[in-house]
Amino acid sequence: MDNFEYQNSTCIVFGKGEVSKVGKVVRPLGSNILLVTGQGSLKKSGLYQRIRSLLEEEGITVVDLDRVQSNPLLSRTRDGIKMARNHGIQAVLALGGGSVMDTAKAVAVGAVMEQGDVWDFFTKERTIEKALPVVTVPTLAASGSEMNGFMVLTDEKSKHKLAAGSPHLYPKFSILDPTTTYTVPADYTAYGGVDAVCHLLEPYFNGPAPNTPLQDRMAEGLIRTIMDATETCIKDPEDYEARATMMWASSLALCGLTKAGVGHHHFPVHLIEHAVSVLFSVAHGAGLAALLPGWMSWRAHDHPKKPAQFGERIWGISGKDLSEKAEAGIDALRSWFDSIGCPKSLSDIGIRNEDHERLAENAMLQAKIWGISNTYSVENIKAVLAHCQIQ
Ligand code: NZQ
Ligand code: ZN
């Protein structure tokens, strides 16, 4: 196990009906807030109106930043920063999925910048030093943004989708009320399961520390649980226990706890998926489903040990040599993606061999920022993509 420092500054308020506390949670942070929402699903379900009245009951004035799209755009964040400055916003409340939460975080840091543009934090030209307080009410179990210091935005001009991280990005509070996810459709329920599994598997495979039995078991336990809960939620969208399990497990999957001690690692599948999302407008979880098995296969070639362990412990595969066990585990994961209605290859999401070059080129900016462009060079990313193409 490697050395590590671990701190998570988000207060989690979890459970059925807890969303009714939103006014009491937000009021101490400010009486004039920006409410960030998506493209209408929560107005349709009535949750948006409920949140608005709970805030007004506490005397909180609200400025709306709505119409945040999936794979959120830098331009909408800049709109939000202008609103926050013009209205003297004191706190930012995110009501929605990862796209809404990441936009809220970006507005919270952009609104208090003395100079420069919020995109400077993504290209690493500037470091985040402060932020307005953020509260999230996640309505989709997937990204884990409700309990971490990350955010991901797309600059539609340069066609880059980049991540940024800072301790200042942790929400002060996140209210996780599983009933808010009852209306999530089957496809996004499945994509959320894939995203959370990928958040666990990337440190599991990429962490360099040689001896991590505790971290392995935590990840394996969460993966198995997420897979079962995803299937139940797809069958019965209002199964409270399954939605609650999915919500808490997807927060834990990227809150840093399960990977503390695995050593310095990156998220190469996310690196490539962000290029897929920005160039082909694919939902994040769907892109990951198309990429993860192929990437595992590419990596298992030189590093079969962990994929073989994954095959053994998650799928009960035994009696073969390491590479055979690894491949059998990867095939089982690919069939699971198929069984929950997810893509299982690049051809399933309309990407062809001739697209690989520009996908790999697009991923290079993030690879350089993350310092992994040697391992994830254009040539190597193209080799990974070839493993993900299938037909
Ligand atoms: O926009 P509306 O109309 O609200 O519909 C949304 C959207 O279409 C819908 N939705 C959300 N809650 C719902 C609901 N529909 C019905 N009922 C509800 N309760 O779901 C659709 C997808 O929403 P989105 O926020 O895009 O999904 P997700 O939560 O998967 O977030 C994806 C974004 O998170 C980023 C991804 O890159 C992507 O941009 N990530 C953020 C991370 C982080 N900050 O730590 C890490 C992740 O790896 C990920 O990269
Ligand atoms: Zn993700």
Short mmCIF file of N, CA and C and ligand atoms in Angstrom, two decimals, residues 142-144 152 194-196 198-199 202 254 267 270 273-274 284-285 288, ligand 2:
data_model
loop_
_atom_site.label_atom_id
_atom_site.label_comp_id
_atom_site.label_asym_id
_atom_site.label_seq_id
_atom_site.Cartn_x
_atom_site.Cartn_y
_atom_site.Cartn_z
N ALA A 142 -24.35 8.43 -10.83
CA ALA A 142 -23.38 8.13 -11.91
C ALA A 142 -22.01 8.73 -11.61
N SER A 143 -21.89 10.04 -11.81
CA SER A 143 -20.58 10.72 -11.89
C SER A 143 -19.83 10.74 -10.56
N GLY A 144 -20.54 10.82 -9.43
CA GLY A 144 -19.86 10.95 -8.15
C GLY A 144 -19.44 12.39 -7.85
N VAL A 152 -15.86 18.49 -15.10
CA VAL A 152 -15.51 18.21 -16.50
C VAL A 152 -16.37 19.12 -17.39
N VAL A 194 -22.40 1.87 -15.51
CA VAL A 194 -21.12 1.71 -16.22
C VAL A 194 -20.11 2.74 -15.74
N ASP A 195 -20.55 3.98 -15.57
CA ASP A 195 -19.64 5.07 -15.15
C ASP A 195 -19.05 4.74 -13.78
N ALA A 196 -19.91 4.34 -12.86
CA ALA A 196 -19.44 4.05 -11.49
C ALA A 196 -18.48 2.85 -11.49
N CYS A 198 -16.59 1.95 -13.93
CA CYS A 198 -15.33 2.40 -14.55
C CYS A 198 -14.51 3.24 -13.58
N HIS A 199 -15.19 4.03 -12.75
CA HIS A 199 -14.45 4.84 -11.75
C HIS A 199 -13.69 3.93 -10.77
N GLU A 202 -10.64 1.74 -13.11
CA GLU A 202 -9.42 2.40 -13.60
C GLU A 202 -8.32 2.45 -12.55
N LEU A 254 -16.16 7.31 -6.61
CA LEU A 254 -15.20 8.34 -7.07
C LEU A 254 -14.99 9.39 -5.99
N PHE A 267 -6.76 8.04 -15.41
CA PHE A 267 -8.01 7.47 -15.92
C PHE A 267 -7.96 7.47 -17.45
N HIS A 270 -11.27 7.23 -19.38
CA HIS A 270 -11.96 8.54 -19.36
C HIS A 270 -11.27 9.53 -20.32
N GLU A 273 -12.56 8.56 -23.59
CA GLU A 273 -14.03 8.73 -23.68
C GLU A 273 -14.39 10.21 -23.84
N HIS A 274 -13.64 11.07 -23.20
CA HIS A 274 -13.98 12.51 -23.34
C HIS A 274 -13.83 12.95 -24.79
N HIS A 284 -21.75 9.99 -21.68
CA HIS A 284 -20.48 9.59 -21.03
C HIS A 284 -20.43 8.09 -20.73
N GLY A 285 -21.49 7.57 -20.09
CA GLY A 285 -21.49 6.15 -19.71
C GLY A 285 -21.53 5.24 -20.93
N LEU A 288 -18.04 5.04 -22.30
CA LEU A 288 -17.19 4.18 -21.46
C LEU A 288 -17.47 2.71 -21.75
ZN ZN B 2 -16.97 8.96 -15.44
#
